[in-house]
mmCIF file of C-alpha atoms in Angstrom:
data_model
loop_
_atom_site.group_PDB
_atom_site.id
_atom_site.type_symbol
_atom_site.label_atom_id
_atom_site.label_comp_id
_atom_site.label_asym_id
_atom_site.label_seq_id
_atom_site.Cartn_x
_atom_site.Cartn_y
_atom_site.Cartn_z
ATOM 1 C CA MET A 26 -103.801 -127.503 -41.460
ATOM 2 C CA LYS A 27 -104.620 -131.024 -42.677
ATOM 3 C CA THR A 28 -106.286 -133.599 -40.767
ATOM 4 C CA ILE A 29 -105.146 -136.813 -40.713
ATOM 5 C CA GLU A 30 -107.463 -138.106 -42.922
ATOM 6 C CA ASP A 31 -106.961 -135.224 -45.312
ATOM 7 C CA ILE A 32 -103.239 -136.812 -45.481
ATOM 8 C CA ARG A 33 -104.880 -140.254 -45.763
ATOM 9 C CA LYS A 34 -106.817 -139.469 -48.724
ATOM 10 C CA SER A 35 -103.965 -137.500 -50.639
ATOM 11 C CA LEU A 36 -101.521 -140.816 -49.898
ATOM 12 C CA GLU A 37 -103.929 -142.901 -51.641
ATOM 13 C CA SER A 38 -103.201 -142.555 -55.060
ATOM 14 C CA THR A 39 -99.397 -143.863 -54.359
ATOM 15 C CA TYR A 40 -98.848 -145.917 -51.241
ATOM 16 C CA MET A 41 -100.429 -149.199 -50.345
ATOM 17 C CA GLU A 42 -102.702 -148.837 -47.047
ATOM 18 C CA HIS A 43 -100.165 -150.854 -44.795
ATOM 19 C CA GLU A 44 -97.613 -148.581 -46.116
ATOM 20 C CA ILE A 45 -99.754 -145.643 -44.999
ATOM 21 C CA GLU A 46 -100.274 -147.007 -41.978
ATOM 22 C CA GLU A 47 -96.804 -147.215 -40.940
ATOM 23 C CA LYS A 48 -96.267 -143.414 -42.106
ATOM 24 C CA LEU A 49 -98.812 -141.598 -40.140
ATOM 25 C CA PRO A 50 -97.676 -141.900 -36.641
ATOM 26 C CA LEU A 51 -94.111 -140.701 -37.724
ATOM 27 C CA ILE A 52 -96.179 -137.490 -39.880
ATOM 28 C CA GLN A 53 -98.205 -136.987 -36.957
ATOM 29 C CA GLU A 54 -95.278 -136.941 -34.731
ATOM 30 C CA ILE A 55 -93.500 -134.262 -37.589
ATOM 31 C CA ASN A 56 -96.649 -132.210 -37.004
ATOM 32 C CA ARG A 57 -96.621 -131.868 -33.422
ATOM 33 C CA LEU A 58 -93.179 -130.590 -33.283
ATOM 34 C CA LYS A 59 -93.708 -127.971 -36.086
ATOM 35 C CA LYS A 60 -96.358 -126.344 -33.852
ATOM 36 C CA GLU A 61 -94.204 -126.823 -30.607
ATOM 37 C CA LYS A 62 -90.860 -125.195 -32.470
ATOM 38 C CA ASN A 63 -93.188 -122.729 -34.205
ATOM 39 C CA ALA A 64 -91.705 -124.080 -37.670
ATOM 40 C CA VAL A 65 -92.957 -124.286 -41.283
ATOM 41 C CA LEU A 66 -91.807 -126.687 -43.337
ATOM 42 C CA LEU A 67 -91.873 -126.223 -46.907
ATOM 43 C CA GLY A 68 -92.197 -128.752 -49.618
ATOM 44 C CA HIS A 69 -90.470 -128.920 -53.242
ATOM 45 C CA ASN A 70 -92.584 -130.564 -56.215
ATOM 46 C CA TYR A 71 -89.839 -133.175 -56.428
ATOM 47 C CA MET A 72 -90.538 -134.659 -52.416
ATOM 48 C CA THR A 73 -92.038 -137.862 -52.164
ATOM 49 C CA PRO A 74 -95.412 -137.974 -51.728
ATOM 50 C CA ASP A 75 -95.454 -138.573 -47.718
ATOM 51 C CA VAL A 76 -92.819 -135.630 -47.246
ATOM 52 C CA PHE A 77 -94.846 -133.144 -49.912
ATOM 53 C CA HIS A 78 -98.411 -134.283 -48.459
ATOM 54 C CA GLY A 79 -97.658 -135.586 -45.322
ATOM 55 C CA VAL A 80 -95.937 -132.750 -43.375
ATOM 56 C CA SER A 81 -95.173 -129.752 -45.600
ATOM 57 C CA ASP A 82 -97.353 -126.713 -45.004
ATOM 58 C CA ILE A 83 -96.155 -124.796 -48.230
ATOM 59 C CA LEU A 84 -96.031 -126.582 -51.371
ATOM 60 C CA GLY A 85 -94.530 -125.706 -54.778
ATOM 61 C CA ASP A 86 -91.033 -124.826 -56.680
ATOM 62 C CA SER A 87 -88.042 -123.643 -55.129
ATOM 63 C CA LEU A 88 -88.513 -119.657 -55.039
ATOM 64 C CA TYR A 89 -91.803 -119.813 -54.604
ATOM 65 C CA LEU A 90 -91.538 -121.301 -51.148
ATOM 66 C CA SER A 91 -88.487 -119.207 -50.158
ATOM 67 C CA LYS A 92 -90.561 -115.754 -50.573
ATOM 68 C CA ALA A 93 -93.634 -117.520 -49.180
ATOM 69 C CA ALA A 94 -91.649 -118.656 -46.201
ATOM 70 C CA ALA A 95 -90.507 -115.094 -45.639
ATOM 71 C CA GLU A 96 -94.093 -113.863 -45.278
ATOM 72 C CA THR A 97 -94.640 -116.097 -42.280
ATOM 73 C CA ASP A 98 -94.054 -115.833 -38.532
ATOM 74 C CA ALA A 99 -92.009 -119.007 -38.052
ATOM 75 C CA ASP A 100 -88.967 -118.990 -36.261
ATOM 76 C CA ILE A 101 -87.652 -122.148 -37.920
ATOM 77 C CA ILE A 102 -87.687 -122.794 -41.768
ATOM 78 C CA LEU A 103 -87.079 -126.358 -42.545
ATOM 79 C CA PHE A 104 -86.970 -126.759 -46.278
ATOM 80 C CA ASN A 105 -87.631 -130.026 -47.954
ATOM 81 C CA GLY A 106 -85.838 -129.964 -51.344
ATOM 82 C CA VAL A 107 -81.988 -129.907 -51.893
ATOM 83 C CA HIS A 108 -79.065 -127.831 -50.202
ATOM 84 C CA PHE A 109 -79.364 -124.460 -52.360
ATOM 85 C CA MET A 110 -83.035 -124.361 -52.448
ATOM 86 C CA ALA A 111 -82.534 -124.068 -48.379
ATOM 87 C CA GLU A 112 -79.492 -121.437 -49.314
ATOM 88 C CA THR A 113 -82.639 -119.128 -51.610
ATOM 89 C CA ALA A 114 -84.432 -119.799 -47.662
ATOM 90 C CA LYS A 115 -81.893 -118.094 -45.981
ATOM 91 C CA LEU A 116 -81.254 -115.122 -48.422
ATOM 92 C CA MET A 117 -84.796 -114.352 -48.266
ATOM 93 C CA SER A 118 -85.009 -115.219 -44.248
ATOM 94 C CA PRO A 119 -81.929 -114.253 -42.810
ATOM 95 C CA GLU A 120 -83.252 -113.716 -39.615
ATOM 96 C CA LYS A 121 -84.732 -117.052 -39.674
ATOM 97 C CA LYS A 122 -83.180 -120.057 -38.614
ATOM 98 C CA VAL A 123 -83.297 -122.567 -41.702
ATOM 99 C CA LEU A 124 -82.896 -125.769 -41.704
ATOM 100 C CA ILE A 125 -82.161 -128.908 -43.902
ATOM 101 C CA ALA A 126 -83.058 -132.478 -43.001
ATOM 102 C CA ASP A 127 -79.575 -133.903 -44.938
ATOM 103 C CA LEU A 128 -77.014 -131.672 -45.554
ATOM 104 C CA LYS A 129 -75.747 -133.858 -48.613
ATOM 105 C CA ALA A 130 -78.967 -133.270 -50.439
ATOM 106 C CA GLY A 131 -77.290 -131.214 -52.922
ATOM 107 C CA CYS A 132 -77.837 -130.971 -57.211
ATOM 108 C CA SER A 133 -75.666 -132.157 -59.738
ATOM 109 C CA LEU A 134 -76.570 -128.437 -61.352
ATOM 110 C CA ALA A 135 -75.744 -126.406 -58.276
ATOM 111 C CA GLU A 136 -72.702 -128.202 -57.770
ATOM 112 C CA SER A 137 -71.723 -128.082 -62.015
ATOM 113 C CA ILE A 138 -70.514 -124.401 -60.942
ATOM 114 C CA THR A 139 -68.439 -122.182 -58.682
ATOM 115 C CA ARG A 140 -67.927 -118.440 -57.838
ATOM 116 C CA GLU A 141 -64.402 -118.549 -59.177
ATOM 117 C CA ASP A 142 -65.847 -119.631 -62.432
ATOM 118 C CA VAL A 143 -68.241 -116.945 -62.861
ATOM 119 C CA LYS A 144 -65.162 -114.770 -61.709
ATOM 120 C CA LYS A 145 -63.550 -116.166 -64.799
ATOM 121 C CA LEU A 146 -66.246 -115.415 -67.114
ATOM 122 C CA LYS A 147 -66.748 -112.002 -66.242
ATOM 123 C CA SER A 148 -62.970 -111.636 -66.738
ATOM 124 C CA GLN A 149 -63.316 -112.894 -70.402
ATOM 125 C CA TYR A 150 -66.469 -110.880 -70.984
ATOM 126 C CA PRO A 151 -65.935 -107.650 -69.299
ATOM 127 C CA GLY A 152 -69.321 -105.550 -68.941
ATOM 128 C CA VAL A 153 -71.536 -108.318 -70.448
ATOM 129 C CA PRO A 154 -74.579 -108.812 -67.496
ATOM 130 C CA VAL A 155 -74.616 -112.101 -65.561
ATOM 131 C CA VAL A 156 -78.066 -114.138 -65.214
ATOM 132 C CA THR A 157 -78.019 -116.866 -62.938
ATOM 133 C CA TYR A 158 -80.980 -119.901 -62.911
ATOM 134 C CA VAL A 159 -81.891 -120.207 -58.945
ATOM 135 C CA ASN A 160 -80.649 -123.314 -59.491
ATOM 136 C CA CYS A 161 -77.379 -122.457 -58.040
ATOM 137 C CA THR A 162 -75.717 -121.585 -54.691
ATOM 138 C CA ALA A 163 -75.610 -118.747 -52.602
ATOM 139 C CA GLU A 164 -71.843 -117.881 -53.579
ATOM 140 C CA VAL A 165 -72.267 -117.912 -57.289
ATOM 141 C CA LYS A 166 -75.694 -115.948 -56.785
ATOM 142 C CA ALA A 167 -73.508 -113.543 -55.151
ATOM 143 C CA GLU A 168 -71.273 -112.986 -58.009
ATOM 144 C CA THR A 169 -74.058 -112.395 -60.564
ATOM 145 C CA ASP A 170 -76.627 -109.206 -61.623
ATOM 146 C CA ILE A 171 -79.627 -111.086 -61.583
ATOM 147 C CA CYS A 172 -81.468 -114.297 -61.273
ATOM 148 C CA CYS A 173 -84.140 -116.304 -62.806
ATOM 149 C CA THR A 174 -86.037 -119.396 -62.422
ATOM 150 C CA SER A 175 -87.331 -121.729 -65.215
ATOM 151 C CA ALA A 176 -90.357 -119.983 -65.415
ATOM 152 C CA ASN A 177 -88.987 -116.239 -66.383
ATOM 153 C CA ALA A 178 -85.910 -116.791 -67.649
ATOM 154 C CA VAL A 179 -86.797 -115.441 -71.225
ATOM 155 C CA GLN A 180 -88.275 -112.185 -69.511
ATOM 156 C CA ILE A 181 -85.269 -111.413 -67.751
ATOM 157 C CA VAL A 182 -82.536 -111.941 -70.393
ATOM 158 C CA ASN A 183 -84.561 -109.435 -72.246
ATOM 159 C CA SER A 184 -84.990 -107.277 -70.006
ATOM 160 C CA LEU A 185 -81.663 -106.385 -69.795
ATOM 161 C CA ASP A 186 -79.957 -103.281 -71.891
ATOM 162 C CA SER A 187 -77.407 -105.737 -73.567
ATOM 163 C CA ASP A 188 -77.069 -107.939 -76.792
ATOM 164 C CA THR A 189 -75.091 -110.405 -74.780
ATOM 165 C CA VAL A 190 -75.758 -112.238 -72.088
ATOM 166 C CA ILE A 191 -74.063 -115.068 -69.748
ATOM 167 C CA PHE A 192 -76.229 -116.956 -68.826
ATOM 168 C CA LEU A 193 -75.242 -119.729 -65.711
ATOM 169 C CA PRO A 194 -75.380 -122.675 -65.264
ATOM 170 C CA ASP A 195 -77.814 -125.036 -66.982
ATOM 171 C CA GLU A 196 -76.807 -125.176 -70.804
ATOM 172 C CA TYR A 197 -80.015 -126.873 -71.938
ATOM 173 C CA LEU A 198 -82.065 -124.114 -70.153
ATOM 174 C CA ALA A 199 -79.822 -121.524 -71.793
ATOM 175 C CA GLY A 200 -80.102 -123.256 -75.373
ATOM 176 C CA ASN A 201 -84.043 -123.377 -74.895
ATOM 177 C CA VAL A 202 -83.848 -119.257 -73.905
ATOM 178 C CA GLN A 203 -81.439 -118.697 -77.225
ATOM 179 C CA LYS A 204 -84.405 -120.126 -79.242
ATOM 180 C CA GLN A 205 -86.940 -117.569 -77.897
ATOM 181 C CA THR A 206 -84.137 -114.565 -77.532
ATOM 182 C CA ALA A 207 -82.434 -112.273 -80.284
ATOM 183 C CA LYS A 208 -80.007 -112.059 -77.433
ATOM 184 C CA LYS A 209 -76.430 -113.888 -77.950
ATOM 185 C CA ILE A 210 -76.697 -116.403 -75.072
ATOM 186 C CA ILE A 211 -72.886 -117.135 -73.611
ATOM 187 C CA SER A 212 -73.848 -120.515 -71.639
ATOM 188 C CA PHE A 213 -71.940 -122.716 -68.920
ATOM 189 C CA PRO A 214 -71.911 -126.656 -69.345
ATOM 190 C CA GLY A 215 -73.878 -127.395 -66.473
ATOM 191 C CA ARG A 216 -76.851 -130.266 -66.572
ATOM 192 C CA CYS A 217 -79.246 -131.309 -64.141
ATOM 193 C CA MET A 218 -78.591 -135.481 -63.878
ATOM 194 C CA VAL A 219 -82.267 -135.842 -64.363
ATOM 195 C CA HIS A 220 -83.355 -133.975 -67.299
ATOM 196 C CA GLU A 221 -80.129 -134.478 -69.092
ATOM 197 C CA MET A 222 -81.364 -138.400 -69.245
ATOM 198 C CA TYR A 223 -84.370 -137.989 -71.338
ATOM 199 C CA THR A 224 -84.256 -137.754 -75.126
ATOM 200 C CA ALA A 225 -86.537 -137.335 -78.122
ATOM 201 C CA GLU A 226 -86.630 -140.845 -78.688
ATOM 202 C CA ASP A 227 -88.079 -141.318 -75.354
ATOM 203 C CA ILE A 228 -90.740 -138.775 -76.033
ATOM 204 C CA LEU A 229 -91.781 -140.711 -79.513
ATOM 205 C CA SER A 230 -91.622 -143.674 -78.048
ATOM 206 C CA VAL A 231 -94.343 -142.842 -75.422
ATOM 207 C CA ARG A 232 -96.375 -141.412 -77.995
ATOM 208 C CA ARG A 233 -96.517 -144.744 -80.129
ATOM 209 C CA GLN A 234 -97.378 -146.576 -76.898
ATOM 210 C CA TRP A 235 -100.345 -144.269 -75.942
ATOM 211 C CA PRO A 236 -101.662 -141.988 -79.212
ATOM 212 C CA GLY A 237 -103.133 -138.493 -78.010
ATOM 213 C CA VAL A 238 -100.731 -138.048 -74.802
ATOM 214 C CA THR A 239 -100.064 -134.721 -73.660
ATOM 215 C CA VAL A 240 -96.318 -134.302 -73.023
ATOM 216 C CA ILE A 241 -95.120 -131.879 -70.816
ATOM 217 C CA SER A 242 -91.418 -131.429 -70.480
ATOM 218 C CA HIS A 243 -88.933 -129.221 -68.073
ATOM 219 C CA PRO A 244 -86.805 -126.601 -69.837
ATOM 220 C CA GLU A 245 -84.062 -128.090 -68.310
ATOM 221 C CA CYS A 246 -84.323 -130.738 -70.432
ATOM 222 C CA ASN A 247 -82.281 -130.548 -74.200
ATOM 223 C CA THR A 248 -84.182 -128.355 -76.807
ATOM 224 C CA ASP A 249 -84.837 -131.474 -78.798
ATOM 225 C CA VAL A 250 -86.679 -133.248 -75.901
ATOM 226 C CA VAL A 251 -88.149 -129.525 -75.564
ATOM 227 C CA GLU A 252 -89.067 -129.122 -79.629
ATOM 228 C CA VAL A 253 -91.243 -132.637 -79.889
ATOM 229 C CA SER A 254 -93.185 -131.851 -76.272
ATOM 230 C CA ASP A 255 -96.747 -130.119 -76.083
ATOM 231 C CA PHE A 256 -95.835 -127.752 -73.700
ATOM 232 C CA ALA A 257 -92.335 -126.937 -71.602
ATOM 233 C CA GLY A 258 -92.558 -124.933 -68.249
ATOM 234 C CA SER A 259 -91.447 -124.888 -64.509
ATOM 235 C CA THR A 260 -92.968 -127.180 -62.440
ATOM 236 C CA SER A 261 -95.397 -124.867 -60.887
ATOM 237 C CA GLN A 262 -96.168 -123.962 -64.930
ATOM 238 C CA MET A 263 -96.797 -127.681 -65.509
ATOM 239 C CA SER A 264 -99.429 -128.046 -62.718
ATOM 240 C CA LYS A 265 -101.125 -125.000 -64.163
ATOM 241 C CA TYR A 266 -101.318 -126.210 -67.925
ATOM 242 C CA ILE A 267 -102.769 -129.721 -66.789
ATOM 243 C CA ARG A 268 -105.281 -128.106 -64.821
ATOM 244 C CA ASP A 269 -106.320 -125.549 -68.003
ATOM 245 C CA SER A 270 -105.623 -127.929 -70.377
ATOM 246 C CA GLY A 271 -108.204 -130.701 -69.871
ATOM 247 C CA ALA A 272 -105.313 -133.262 -71.131
ATOM 248 C CA LYS A 273 -106.565 -136.460 -70.109
ATOM 249 C CA ASP A 274 -103.411 -138.344 -69.980
ATOM 250 C CA VAL A 275 -100.223 -136.731 -69.215
ATOM 251 C CA PHE A 276 -96.448 -137.623 -69.491
ATOM 252 C CA LEU A 277 -94.298 -135.608 -67.521
ATOM 253 C CA VAL A 278 -90.647 -135.082 -68.383
ATOM 254 C CA THR A 279 -89.052 -134.666 -65.115
ATOM 255 C CA GLU A 280 -88.406 -135.796 -61.905
ATOM 256 C CA CYS A 281 -90.630 -138.750 -60.770
ATOM 257 C CA SER A 282 -92.229 -137.709 -57.694
ATOM 258 C CA MET A 283 -93.575 -134.614 -59.734
ATOM 259 C CA GLY A 284 -96.281 -136.940 -60.921
ATOM 260 C CA ASP A 285 -97.113 -138.719 -57.881
ATOM 261 C CA ASN A 286 -97.833 -135.590 -56.223
ATOM 262 C CA LEU A 287 -99.748 -134.847 -58.922
ATOM 263 C CA ARG A 288 -102.320 -137.674 -59.017
ATOM 264 C CA SER A 289 -104.029 -136.860 -55.931
ATOM 265 C CA GLU A 290 -104.542 -133.169 -57.467
ATOM 266 C CA PHE A 291 -106.085 -134.426 -60.517
ATOM 267 C CA PRO A 292 -107.464 -137.997 -59.876
ATOM 268 C CA ASP A 293 -109.647 -138.400 -63.256
ATOM 269 C CA ARG A 294 -105.828 -138.082 -64.907
ATOM 270 C CA GLN A 295 -103.838 -140.537 -66.473
ATOM 271 C CA PHE A 296 -100.232 -139.981 -65.733
ATOM 272 C CA VAL A 297 -97.263 -142.092 -67.513
ATOM 273 C CA SER A 298 -94.011 -141.937 -65.846
ATOM 274 C CA SER A 299 -90.221 -143.166 -66.898
ATOM 275 C CA CYS A 300 -89.728 -142.704 -63.149
ATOM 276 C CA ARG A 301 -86.749 -140.841 -63.548
ATOM 277 C CA THR A 302 -85.686 -139.754 -59.718
ATOM 278 C CA CYS A 303 -83.390 -137.716 -58.262
ATOM 279 C CA PRO A 304 -80.909 -138.917 -55.800
ATOM 280 C CA HIS A 305 -80.774 -136.255 -54.274
ATOM 281 C CA MET A 306 -83.914 -135.207 -53.361
ATOM 282 C CA LYS A 307 -84.633 -138.687 -52.347
ATOM 283 C CA ARG A 308 -82.112 -137.888 -49.520
ATOM 284 C CA ILE A 309 -85.392 -136.028 -47.248
ATOM 285 C CA THR A 310 -87.318 -138.223 -45.375
ATOM 286 C CA LEU A 311 -89.679 -138.591 -42.904
ATOM 287 C CA GLU A 312 -87.242 -139.815 -40.482
ATOM 288 C CA LYS A 313 -84.657 -137.142 -41.066
ATOM 289 C CA ILE A 314 -87.227 -134.487 -41.187
ATOM 290 C CA LYS A 315 -88.290 -135.365 -37.171
ATOM 291 C CA ASP A 316 -84.561 -135.386 -36.073
ATOM 292 C CA ALA A 317 -83.821 -132.050 -38.370
ATOM 293 C CA LEU A 318 -86.936 -130.408 -35.744
ATOM 294 C CA LEU A 319 -86.440 -132.321 -32.590
ATOM 295 C CA TYR A 320 -82.794 -131.275 -32.824
ATOM 296 C CA GLU A 321 -82.698 -128.057 -34.739
ATOM 297 C CA GLN A 322 -79.778 -129.308 -36.191
ATOM 298 C CA PHE A 323 -78.608 -128.856 -40.012
ATOM 299 C CA GLU A 324 -78.846 -125.351 -40.348
ATOM 300 C CA ILE A 325 -78.210 -123.538 -43.387
ATOM 301 C CA LYS A 326 -75.101 -120.465 -42.007
ATOM 302 C CA LEU A 327 -73.673 -117.981 -44.811
ATOM 303 C CA ASP A 328 -71.037 -115.136 -44.869
ATOM 304 C CA PRO A 329 -73.161 -112.029 -44.440
ATOM 305 C CA GLU A 330 -71.472 -110.706 -47.607
ATOM 306 C CA ILE A 331 -72.958 -113.422 -49.491
ATOM 307 C CA VAL A 332 -76.443 -112.966 -47.999
ATOM 308 C CA GLU A 333 -76.394 -109.366 -48.643
ATOM 309 C CA LYS A 334 -75.528 -109.569 -52.557
ATOM 310 C CA GLY A 335 -76.943 -112.776 -53.434
ATOM 311 C CA ARG A 336 -80.697 -111.204 -52.072
ATOM 312 C CA MET A 337 -79.896 -108.634 -54.543
ATOM 313 C CA ALA A 338 -79.697 -110.897 -57.552
ATOM 314 C CA VAL A 339 -82.960 -112.146 -56.320
ATOM 315 C CA GLN A 340 -84.884 -109.226 -55.507
ATOM 316 C CA ARG A 341 -83.819 -107.505 -58.938
ATOM 317 C CA MET A 342 -85.391 -110.368 -60.257
ATOM 318 C CA LEU A 343 -88.694 -110.023 -58.602
ATOM 319 C CA GLY A 344 -88.560 -106.608 -59.490
ATOM 320 C CA VAL A 345 -88.724 -107.262 -62.941
ATOM 321 C CA SER A 346 -90.562 -110.294 -63.003
ATOM 322 C CA TYR A 347 -93.961 -109.392 -60.703
ATOM 323 C CA LYS A 348 -94.378 -105.776 -61.430
#
């Protein structure tokens, strides 16, 4: 359990002293409520630092958080992230009460596709296996064969006994996977509203201004962005690359808070940021987290059939990726 001084130190790299002092009483109240309610708070890498470092117990990408929460003895899971992430936590822990601080914290990528869209594709390509990126709703997961993450997408696609694979819903991630597999990828026009804003020219411009900068992009970016980057990977892979590579000047081509949250972990590195933010992620605030815990409100509820089928798609992935 972090002490107040630990939290204060984690926030010093992104907040002014008076801002930290204003946030600390609310952080303390949330941490008190966690104990009272036997709740575990999950913090996605795109949360603001006060949420990420101040009140979240388990930190990381969405799938890791859901897996880790399922292994705790908590009665309540509060997912500090967006709606599809909380749904994934419910798939992994159907017996637990799963909350989100704001039901309107959606995702442009997850909302780009419906269960009916998947059914239509399956009828157009009968017998072709369907891989869904975890950044989709539980209903979409339930209609597909196996899930993947941005970290294991190529491994999952290559594990399937088929020359052709339907890959949903991110067309940019699909394009980046296509460059690393001999299989034919059938994609869908879904995009992340943050990552689609980045262009190759953005990268080249940063390189002109900061010679020697290490560019790390997310595979939800277009292939031309990935091609001019030094490394592309999931948020967890980004952290590992920074740690292992020793890169001193880093340009993170992803959601802005990722860099903010890494500054305290890597105080000796210089992070260059274009500060592209996700408005959905930013709906999650300390005030809303406190109310969600206090009133145990905004519970994620899923049809048992969706839970069973969606969980199966995730478990199939874990069986391949974690052998």
